[in-house]
Short mmCIF file of C-alpha atoms and ligand atoms in Angstrom, two decimals:
data_model
loop_
_atom_site.label_atom_id
_atom_site.label_comp_id
_atom_site.label_asym_id
_atom_site.label_seq_id
_atom_site.Cartn_x
_atom_site.Cartn_y
_atom_site.Cartn_z
CA MET A 1 -3.49 -30.78 -3.47
CA THR A 2 -3.95 -31.64 -7.17
CA ILE A 3 -3.08 -28.05 -7.92
CA PHE A 4 0.59 -28.88 -7.49
CA ILE A 5 0.45 -31.10 -10.52
CA PHE A 6 0.17 -27.92 -12.57
CA VAL A 7 1.89 -25.41 -10.39
CA PHE A 8 5.32 -25.38 -8.95
CA ALA A 9 7.29 -22.89 -7.02
CA VAL A 10 10.96 -22.21 -6.88
CA LYS A 11 12.41 -19.88 -4.32
CA LEU A 12 14.97 -17.98 -6.34
CA ASN A 13 18.60 -18.39 -5.63
CA GLU A 14 19.62 -15.27 -3.72
CA ALA A 15 22.29 -14.52 -6.31
CA LEU A 16 19.80 -13.95 -9.14
CA VAL A 17 18.64 -10.37 -9.38
CA GLY A 18 14.89 -10.11 -9.59
CA LEU A 19 12.46 -7.39 -8.65
CA CYS A 20 12.72 -8.32 -4.98
CA GLU A 21 16.33 -7.36 -4.93
CA SER A 22 16.15 -4.33 -7.24
CA SER A 23 12.93 -2.75 -6.02
CA VAL A 24 11.74 -4.12 -2.69
CA ILE A 25 14.56 -5.23 -0.39
CA VAL A 26 16.39 -1.95 -1.10
CA HIS A 27 13.55 -0.22 0.72
CA GLY A 28 13.96 -2.40 3.81
CA TYR A 29 11.11 -4.83 3.15
CA GLN A 30 11.20 -8.62 3.05
CA CYS A 31 10.52 -10.15 -0.32
CA GLN A 32 10.38 -13.60 -1.91
CA GLU A 33 10.57 -14.56 -5.58
CA PHE A 34 8.39 -17.35 -7.00
CA TYR A 35 7.84 -19.01 -10.33
CA VAL A 36 4.41 -20.40 -11.13
CA LYS A 37 3.62 -22.55 -14.16
CA THR A 38 0.33 -22.15 -15.99
CA GLU A 39 -1.58 -25.16 -17.24
CA ASP A 40 -0.47 -24.28 -20.79
CA GLY A 41 3.20 -24.19 -19.82
CA TYR A 42 4.04 -20.50 -19.28
CA VAL A 43 6.27 -19.80 -16.28
CA LEU A 44 5.21 -16.66 -14.45
CA ASN A 45 7.31 -14.73 -11.99
CA MET A 46 5.76 -13.43 -8.78
CA GLN A 47 7.01 -11.46 -5.78
CA ARG A 48 5.67 -11.70 -2.28
CA ILE A 49 6.05 -8.92 0.27
CA PRO A 50 4.86 -10.72 3.39
CA SER A 51 5.12 -7.93 5.91
CA GLY A 52 5.43 -4.23 6.45
CA GLU A 53 8.52 -2.17 7.04
CA SER A 54 8.33 -2.17 10.81
CA SER A 55 8.53 -5.98 11.01
CA SER A 56 11.27 -6.36 8.42
CA SER A 57 14.01 -7.03 10.91
CA SER A 58 12.21 -9.73 12.89
CA GLY A 59 13.05 -12.55 10.50
CA ASP A 60 11.21 -15.18 8.51
CA ASP A 61 8.66 -16.05 11.21
CA ASP A 62 6.43 -13.21 10.07
CA VAL A 63 5.66 -15.01 6.84
CA LYS A 64 3.57 -17.62 8.62
CA VAL A 65 1.31 -15.08 10.29
CA ASN A 66 -2.29 -15.24 9.11
CA LYS A 67 -2.42 -12.10 7.09
CA GLN A 68 -4.92 -11.58 4.31
CA PRO A 69 -3.28 -12.01 0.89
CA VAL A 70 -3.69 -9.43 -1.87
CA LEU A 71 -2.86 -10.23 -5.49
CA LEU A 72 -1.82 -7.28 -7.68
CA GLN A 73 -2.31 -7.65 -11.44
CA HIS A 74 -0.87 -5.02 -13.77
CA GLY A 75 -2.20 -3.88 -17.16
CA VAL A 76 -1.21 -4.42 -20.79
CA LEU A 77 2.25 -3.40 -22.12
CA VAL A 78 3.71 -3.09 -18.63
CA ASP A 79 4.74 -5.55 -15.90
CA GLY A 80 4.43 -5.75 -12.14
CA MET A 81 7.26 -3.29 -11.63
CA SER A 82 4.84 -0.54 -12.56
CA TRP A 83 3.42 -0.84 -9.00
CA LEU A 84 6.84 -0.23 -7.45
CA LEU A 85 8.13 2.94 -9.08
CA ASN A 86 7.26 5.61 -6.52
CA SER A 87 8.61 5.85 -2.99
CA PRO A 88 7.40 3.17 -0.52
CA GLN A 89 5.16 5.78 1.11
CA GLN A 90 3.42 6.31 -2.26
CA SER A 91 3.43 2.82 -3.86
CA LEU A 92 0.49 0.49 -3.36
CA PRO A 93 2.38 -2.77 -2.60
CA PHE A 94 4.32 -1.17 0.26
CA ILE A 95 1.29 0.67 1.58
CA LEU A 96 -0.65 -2.61 1.63
CA ALA A 97 2.23 -4.41 3.35
CA ASP A 98 2.46 -1.64 5.95
CA SER A 99 -1.30 -1.95 6.49
CA GLY A 100 -0.93 -5.61 7.44
CA PHE A 101 -1.56 -7.39 4.13
CA ASP A 102 0.47 -10.19 2.56
CA VAL A 103 1.20 -8.75 -0.88
CA TRP A 104 1.71 -10.75 -4.08
CA ILE A 105 2.72 -9.18 -7.41
CA ALA A 106 2.04 -11.04 -10.67
CA HIS A 107 3.65 -10.62 -14.11
CA THR A 108 1.78 -11.57 -17.27
CA ARG A 109 3.26 -14.04 -19.77
CA GLY A 110 5.63 -12.43 -22.26
CA THR A 111 6.83 -9.62 -19.96
CA ARG A 112 10.52 -9.65 -19.08
CA PHE A 113 10.40 -11.77 -15.90
CA SER A 114 7.75 -14.15 -17.25
CA ARG A 115 9.21 -15.27 -20.57
CA GLN A 116 9.98 -18.89 -19.79
CA HIS A 117 7.85 -21.79 -20.95
CA ALA A 118 7.93 -25.51 -20.29
CA ASN A 119 8.67 -26.37 -23.93
CA LEU A 120 8.49 -23.19 -26.01
CA ASP A 121 10.92 -20.33 -26.37
CA ALA A 122 9.91 -16.65 -26.59
CA SER A 123 11.69 -16.53 -29.97
CA GLN A 124 9.16 -19.03 -31.36
CA ARG A 125 5.90 -17.89 -32.90
CA GLU A 126 3.83 -20.45 -31.02
CA TYR A 127 4.93 -18.82 -27.77
CA TRP A 128 2.91 -15.71 -28.75
CA ASN A 129 -0.22 -17.58 -29.78
CA TRP A 130 -2.58 -16.16 -27.14
CA SER A 131 -4.84 -13.22 -26.36
CA TRP A 132 -6.41 -12.07 -23.10
CA ASP A 133 -8.70 -15.12 -23.25
CA GLU A 134 -5.66 -17.17 -22.24
CA LEU A 135 -4.89 -14.73 -19.43
CA VAL A 136 -8.42 -15.44 -18.17
CA ASP A 137 -8.12 -19.19 -18.71
CA TYR A 138 -4.53 -19.79 -17.57
CA ASP A 139 -2.49 -16.89 -16.13
CA LEU A 140 -5.00 -15.60 -13.62
CA PRO A 141 -6.00 -19.05 -12.29
CA ALA A 142 -2.31 -20.03 -11.97
CA THR A 143 -1.23 -17.02 -9.91
CA PHE A 144 -4.51 -16.79 -8.01
CA ASN A 145 -4.59 -20.47 -7.01
CA PHE A 146 -0.91 -20.38 -6.16
CA VAL A 147 -1.46 -17.60 -3.63
CA TYR A 148 -4.53 -19.38 -2.30
CA HIS A 149 -2.61 -22.61 -1.71
CA GLN A 150 0.48 -20.89 -0.32
CA THR A 151 -1.50 -18.89 2.19
CA GLY A 152 -4.52 -21.11 2.77
CA GLN A 153 -6.63 -17.96 2.63
CA LYS A 154 -9.09 -16.26 0.36
CA LEU A 155 -7.66 -13.36 -1.62
CA HIS A 156 -8.26 -9.71 -2.16
CA TYR A 157 -7.49 -8.69 -5.73
CA VAL A 158 -6.28 -5.41 -7.21
CA GLY A 159 -6.27 -5.02 -10.98
CA HIS A 160 -5.27 -2.08 -13.11
CA SER A 161 -6.44 -1.66 -16.71
CA LEU A 162 -6.21 -5.07 -18.48
CA GLY A 163 -5.84 -6.52 -14.98
CA THR A 164 -9.46 -5.47 -14.40
CA LEU A 165 -10.75 -6.87 -17.70
CA ILE A 166 -9.36 -10.36 -17.17
CA ALA A 167 -10.73 -10.41 -13.62
CA LEU A 168 -14.21 -9.27 -14.68
CA ALA A 169 -14.25 -11.81 -17.53
CA SER A 170 -13.15 -14.54 -15.16
CA PHE A 171 -15.70 -13.65 -12.45
CA SER A 172 -18.45 -13.51 -15.09
CA GLU A 173 -17.74 -17.17 -15.80
CA GLY A 174 -17.98 -17.92 -12.09
CA LYS A 175 -14.26 -18.67 -11.86
CA LEU A 176 -12.15 -17.90 -8.77
CA VAL A 177 -15.04 -16.22 -6.97
CA ASP A 178 -15.18 -18.91 -4.27
CA LYS A 179 -11.59 -18.05 -3.29
CA LEU A 180 -12.01 -14.28 -3.48
CA ARG A 181 -12.76 -11.92 -0.61
CA SER A 182 -13.11 -8.79 -2.71
CA ALA A 183 -11.72 -7.09 -5.78
CA ALA A 184 -10.52 -3.55 -6.43
CA LEU A 185 -10.58 -2.40 -10.03
CA LEU A 186 -8.47 0.66 -10.89
CA SER A 187 -9.04 2.30 -14.29
CA PRO A 188 -11.46 -0.49 -15.16
CA ILE A 189 -11.46 -1.66 -18.74
CA ALA A 190 -14.34 -3.73 -19.98
CA TYR A 191 -16.08 -1.76 -22.68
CA LEU A 192 -13.73 0.28 -24.82
CA SER A 193 -15.94 1.82 -27.47
CA HIS A 194 -15.68 5.36 -26.07
CA MET A 195 -11.92 5.37 -25.76
CA THR A 196 -10.71 8.90 -26.59
CA THR A 197 -7.03 8.38 -27.17
CA GLY A 198 -6.41 9.28 -30.82
CA ILE A 199 -3.47 7.00 -31.25
CA GLY A 200 -5.35 4.15 -29.58
CA ILE A 201 -8.29 4.54 -31.94
CA LEU A 202 -6.00 4.53 -34.97
CA ALA A 203 -4.08 1.53 -33.67
CA ALA A 204 -7.34 -0.30 -33.02
CA LYS A 205 -8.48 0.43 -36.58
CA ALA A 206 -5.15 -0.79 -37.95
CA PHE A 207 -5.30 -4.02 -35.97
CA ALA A 208 -8.89 -4.78 -36.73
CA GLY A 209 -8.49 -3.72 -40.38
CA GLU A 210 -5.22 -5.35 -41.37
CA PHE A 211 -6.52 -8.32 -39.56
CA THR A 212 -5.19 -11.11 -41.71
CA THR A 213 -1.63 -9.82 -41.95
CA LEU A 214 -1.28 -8.65 -38.37
CA MET A 215 -2.95 -11.65 -36.87
CA GLY A 216 0.24 -13.49 -37.72
CA VAL A 217 1.22 -14.98 -34.40
CA ALA A 218 4.05 -12.79 -33.14
CA GLU A 219 5.49 -10.79 -30.31
CA PHE A 220 4.28 -7.19 -30.02
CA ASN A 221 7.41 -5.55 -28.67
CA PRO A 222 6.87 -1.81 -28.11
CA LYS A 223 10.63 -1.28 -28.08
CA GLY A 224 11.19 -3.27 -31.28
CA GLU A 225 11.74 -1.95 -34.79
CA ALA A 226 8.42 -3.09 -36.27
CA VAL A 227 6.26 -1.53 -33.56
CA THR A 228 8.32 1.66 -33.55
CA GLN A 229 7.69 2.04 -37.27
CA PHE A 230 4.03 1.24 -36.80
CA LEU A 231 3.75 4.01 -34.16
CA HIS A 232 5.65 6.40 -36.41
CA SER A 233 3.19 5.82 -39.21
CA LEU A 234 0.26 6.46 -36.83
CA CYS A 235 1.94 9.63 -35.57
CA LYS A 236 1.95 11.06 -39.11
CA ASN A 237 -1.83 11.28 -39.05
CA PRO A 238 -3.28 14.76 -38.59
CA GLY A 239 -4.42 15.52 -35.08
CA ILE A 240 -2.21 12.88 -33.47
CA ASP A 241 0.22 14.39 -31.01
CA CYS A 242 3.13 12.07 -30.45
CA TYR A 243 5.30 14.66 -28.75
CA ASP A 244 4.37 13.08 -25.46
CA LEU A 245 3.44 9.54 -26.37
CA MET A 246 2.53 8.51 -22.85
CA THR A 247 0.04 11.37 -22.48
CA SER A 248 -1.45 10.69 -25.89
CA ILE A 249 -2.09 7.09 -24.86
CA THR A 250 -3.16 7.40 -21.22
CA GLY A 251 -4.79 10.83 -21.13
CA GLU A 252 -3.39 13.80 -19.22
CA ASN A 253 -2.19 12.44 -15.89
CA CYS A 254 -2.42 15.05 -13.16
CA CYS A 255 -0.07 13.76 -10.56
CA LEU A 256 3.02 12.02 -11.84
CA ASN A 257 6.52 12.62 -10.54
CA ALA A 258 8.93 13.35 -13.44
CA SER A 259 11.61 11.07 -11.91
CA THR A 260 9.07 8.26 -11.64
CA VAL A 261 8.09 8.71 -15.29
CA ASP A 262 11.78 8.47 -16.24
CA LEU A 263 12.06 5.26 -14.25
CA PHE A 264 8.87 4.01 -15.90
CA LEU A 265 10.22 4.70 -19.38
CA LYS A 266 13.49 2.94 -18.54
CA ASN A 267 11.69 -0.22 -17.41
CA GLU A 268 8.52 -0.28 -19.44
CA PRO A 269 6.82 -0.74 -21.85
CA GLN A 270 6.85 -4.52 -22.03
CA SER A 271 5.93 -6.96 -24.73
CA THR A 272 2.59 -8.59 -25.25
CA SER A 273 1.32 -10.72 -28.13
CA THR A 274 0.06 -9.22 -31.35
CA LYS A 275 -2.97 -11.48 -31.00
CA ASN A 276 -3.73 -9.82 -27.66
CA MET A 277 -3.60 -6.37 -29.29
CA VAL A 278 -5.92 -7.61 -32.04
CA HIS A 279 -8.33 -8.94 -29.42
CA LEU A 280 -8.31 -5.59 -27.60
CA ALA A 281 -8.88 -3.82 -30.92
CA GLN A 282 -11.91 -6.05 -31.50
CA THR A 283 -13.25 -4.92 -28.13
CA VAL A 284 -12.83 -1.28 -29.16
CA ARG A 285 -14.47 -1.87 -32.54
CA ASP A 286 -17.32 -4.16 -31.52
CA GLY A 287 -18.33 -2.50 -28.26
CA ILE A 288 -19.01 -5.92 -26.76
CA LEU A 289 -16.92 -8.19 -24.65
CA SER A 290 -16.36 -11.50 -26.33
CA LYS A 291 -13.71 -14.12 -26.83
CA PHE A 292 -11.15 -13.71 -29.60
CA ASN A 293 -12.81 -13.43 -33.00
CA TYR A 294 -10.98 -15.45 -35.65
CA GLY A 295 -12.73 -13.30 -38.24
CA ILE A 296 -13.65 -16.24 -40.39
CA GLN A 297 -16.84 -18.05 -39.44
CA VAL A 298 -15.48 -21.53 -40.05
CA MET A 299 -12.54 -20.85 -37.73
CA ASN A 300 -14.85 -19.58 -35.01
CA VAL A 301 -16.92 -22.73 -35.44
CA GLU A 302 -13.77 -24.80 -35.17
CA HIS A 303 -12.77 -23.10 -31.92
CA TYR A 304 -16.09 -22.35 -30.29
CA GLY A 305 -18.63 -24.55 -32.07
CA GLN A 306 -20.43 -21.39 -33.23
CA GLY A 307 -19.92 -18.75 -35.91
CA LYS A 308 -19.50 -15.87 -33.48
CA PRO A 309 -17.19 -15.90 -30.48
CA PRO A 310 -18.94 -16.43 -27.12
CA ILE A 311 -19.71 -13.30 -25.11
CA TYR A 312 -18.50 -12.62 -21.57
CA ASN A 313 -21.68 -11.59 -19.81
CA LEU A 314 -20.63 -9.30 -16.96
CA ALA A 315 -24.16 -9.30 -15.58
CA ASN A 316 -23.33 -12.86 -14.44
CA ILE A 317 -20.76 -11.62 -11.93
CA PRO A 318 -22.16 -12.75 -8.56
CA LYS A 319 -23.97 -9.75 -7.12
CA THR A 320 -22.66 -10.42 -3.63
CA LEU A 321 -19.03 -10.25 -4.77
CA PRO A 322 -17.62 -7.09 -3.14
CA LEU A 323 -16.20 -4.72 -5.77
CA PHE A 324 -14.32 -1.46 -5.37
CA LEU A 325 -14.09 0.47 -8.59
CA SER A 326 -12.11 3.65 -9.13
CA TYR A 327 -12.02 5.63 -12.36
CA GLY A 328 -10.77 8.97 -13.57
CA GLY A 329 -12.25 11.93 -15.42
CA ARG A 330 -9.22 12.32 -17.70
CA ASP A 331 -8.57 8.67 -18.43
CA ALA A 332 -8.37 8.28 -22.21
CA LEU A 333 -8.41 4.47 -22.10
CA SER A 334 -11.02 3.88 -19.44
CA ASP A 335 -13.54 6.47 -20.58
CA VAL A 336 -16.25 7.54 -18.15
CA LYS A 337 -18.99 6.47 -20.60
CA ASP A 338 -17.50 2.99 -20.85
CA VAL A 339 -17.21 2.74 -17.07
CA GLU A 340 -20.88 3.74 -16.84
CA MET A 341 -21.73 0.84 -19.18
CA LEU A 342 -19.81 -1.44 -16.87
CA LEU A 343 -21.56 -0.03 -13.80
CA ASP A 344 -24.89 -0.67 -15.48
CA LYS A 345 -23.94 -4.37 -15.74
CA LEU A 346 -23.17 -4.32 -12.02
CA LYS A 347 -26.35 -2.52 -11.01
CA PHE A 348 -27.64 -5.44 -8.94
CA HIS A 349 -24.71 -5.05 -6.60
CA GLN A 350 -26.01 -3.29 -3.53
CA GLY A 351 -24.76 -1.03 -0.77
CA GLU A 352 -21.43 -2.14 0.60
CA ASP A 353 -20.91 -4.65 -2.21
CA LEU A 354 -20.14 -1.96 -4.75
CA THR A 355 -18.04 1.04 -3.87
CA THR A 356 -17.18 3.51 -6.61
CA LEU A 357 -14.63 6.28 -6.38
CA PHE A 358 -14.44 8.85 -9.16
CA ILE A 359 -11.36 11.07 -9.33
CA ASN A 360 -11.97 13.96 -11.66
CA ASP A 361 -8.32 14.82 -12.37
CA TYR A 362 -6.99 11.31 -12.76
CA ALA A 363 -5.87 9.67 -16.01
CA HIS A 364 -4.78 6.11 -16.64
CA ALA A 365 -1.29 6.18 -15.09
CA ASP A 366 -2.23 8.24 -12.01
CA PHE A 367 -3.90 5.17 -10.52
CA ILE A 368 -0.59 3.33 -10.18
CA MET A 369 1.93 6.16 -10.10
CA GLY A 370 0.13 9.24 -8.82
CA VAL A 371 2.11 10.89 -6.01
CA ASN A 372 -1.16 11.45 -4.12
CA ALA A 373 -2.78 8.09 -4.99
CA LYS A 374 -2.56 7.02 -1.33
CA GLU A 375 -4.76 9.89 -0.20
CA MET A 376 -7.00 9.82 -3.28
CA ILE A 377 -7.55 6.05 -3.61
CA TYR A 378 -5.40 3.60 -1.66
CA ASN A 379 -6.64 4.62 1.81
CA ALA A 380 -10.23 4.08 0.68
CA LEU A 381 -9.26 0.81 -1.02
CA ILE A 382 -7.65 -0.47 2.19
CA SER A 383 -10.61 0.42 4.32
CA PHE A 384 -12.84 -1.34 1.74
CA PHE A 385 -10.66 -4.47 2.09
CA GLY A 386 -10.91 -4.09 5.84
CA ARG A 387 -14.71 -4.28 5.62
CA HIS A 388 -14.62 -7.53 3.59
C1 LIG B 1 -2.69 -21.14 -32.22
O1 LIG B 1 -3.54 -21.80 -31.31
C2 LIG B 1 -4.73 -22.28 -31.89
C3 LIG B 1 -5.56 -22.90 -30.79
O2 LIG B 1 -5.95 -21.94 -29.85
C4 LIG B 1 -4.44 -23.26 -33.00
O3 LIG B 1 -5.64 -23.64 -33.62
C5 LIG B 1 -3.49 -22.63 -34.01
O4 LIG B 1 -3.09 -23.59 -34.95
C6 LIG B 1 -2.25 -22.07 -33.33
N1 LIG B 1 -1.42 -21.36 -34.28
C7 LIG B 1 -0.09 -21.39 -34.26
C8 LIG B 1 0.61 -20.64 -35.35
O5 LIG B 1 0.54 -21.99 -33.41
C1 LIG B 2 9.81 12.55 -6.94
O1 LIG B 2 10.81 11.55 -7.00
C2 LIG B 2 12.06 11.92 -6.46
C3 LIG B 2 13.03 10.79 -6.74
O2 LIG B 2 12.58 9.57 -6.25
C4 LIG B 2 11.91 12.24 -4.98
O3 LIG B 2 13.14 12.64 -4.43
C5 LIG B 2 10.85 13.31 -4.79
O4 LIG B 2 10.61 13.50 -3.42
C6 LIG B 2 9.54 12.89 -5.47
N1 LIG B 2 8.56 13.97 -5.39
C7 LIG B 2 7.32 13.79 -4.91
C8 LIG B 2 6.40 14.97 -4.94
O5 LIG B 2 6.93 12.73 -4.46
#
């Protein structure tokens, strides 16, 4: 019960419009809003879809049924709404709910529904003083343990993009694995050194290069003036096609619905911290997975007691932890060569404990918004969950 010292939940007043109201209940599903506080004070919004469409009219009793919980964790520069943009027949949370799972959607610190903090304000620099190390250390344990305590059950996990990296890093440290049934990793990101997106490579160089100026603790707001200008300057480079920015970042998605992309662009992208972007850029540059590098040896010593930041050793992920991993042939962020490096780290996983699904035509966004993702991936993912 000690968990409730750190974590609290508030059922939102019905009058407040959250994602439940705008994107779930409208489709005839039940939905509950929660707020979960991390140990370092960030207040994270979550939605729970406790049951499928068919049982939506039978009232609150359904919630108590012993269904297996699934936690959905989105990637960088978006929020949990990115799971909910297609029709219910095509969107993973609804498909999971209709398949009998108790579905929980998380939103990373700094995104629009998760901007509160116990004693900081998002307008303050200190609020943005974190990288994905803190998502591993605080956000993921907060949402994960919250679901575990609410449901009294071990979880299935689905991560997309950065949502896979923080899970892998966490599992490699032996965290959360005792409360986990299995994990599905879509567009897995761990190693990033083969990333093919031109604008991503340039951005990574800029972040890692102009390290001292950019490391300034600040919000990275993709809709803000500073980031817009930064992107503009990158787009002036030869060979960078910014006509379709989304394609130049994610790779050529095969299967997106134009109306869904419009909805995506209206609601996303979302803010993250500049420090998080710098940390990702370090991963691209260094080709290894380590904690945030302060760049100056004495600062690393101060933070880690050693001159170089500690490495996340993915080979330490328990080999009996069931993993489902799906990646795409056209994904510019999760390049096939990088996924192969990841798979090499997982080579001691055997048989049923590692299922891989390669989709030749898929790029980064197809995994969450592809109109045929149910047939291509989600059905296999659900039967994988069913086996664990
Ligand atoms: C950011 O956090 C680190 C500890 O992780 C601390 O050493 C540093 O002073 C903080 N910087 C700011 C500007 O708050
Ligand atoms: C694309 O989205 C629109 C609007 O939601 C919908 O009417 C249409 O059926 C969708 N097309 C496909 C192929 O899913």
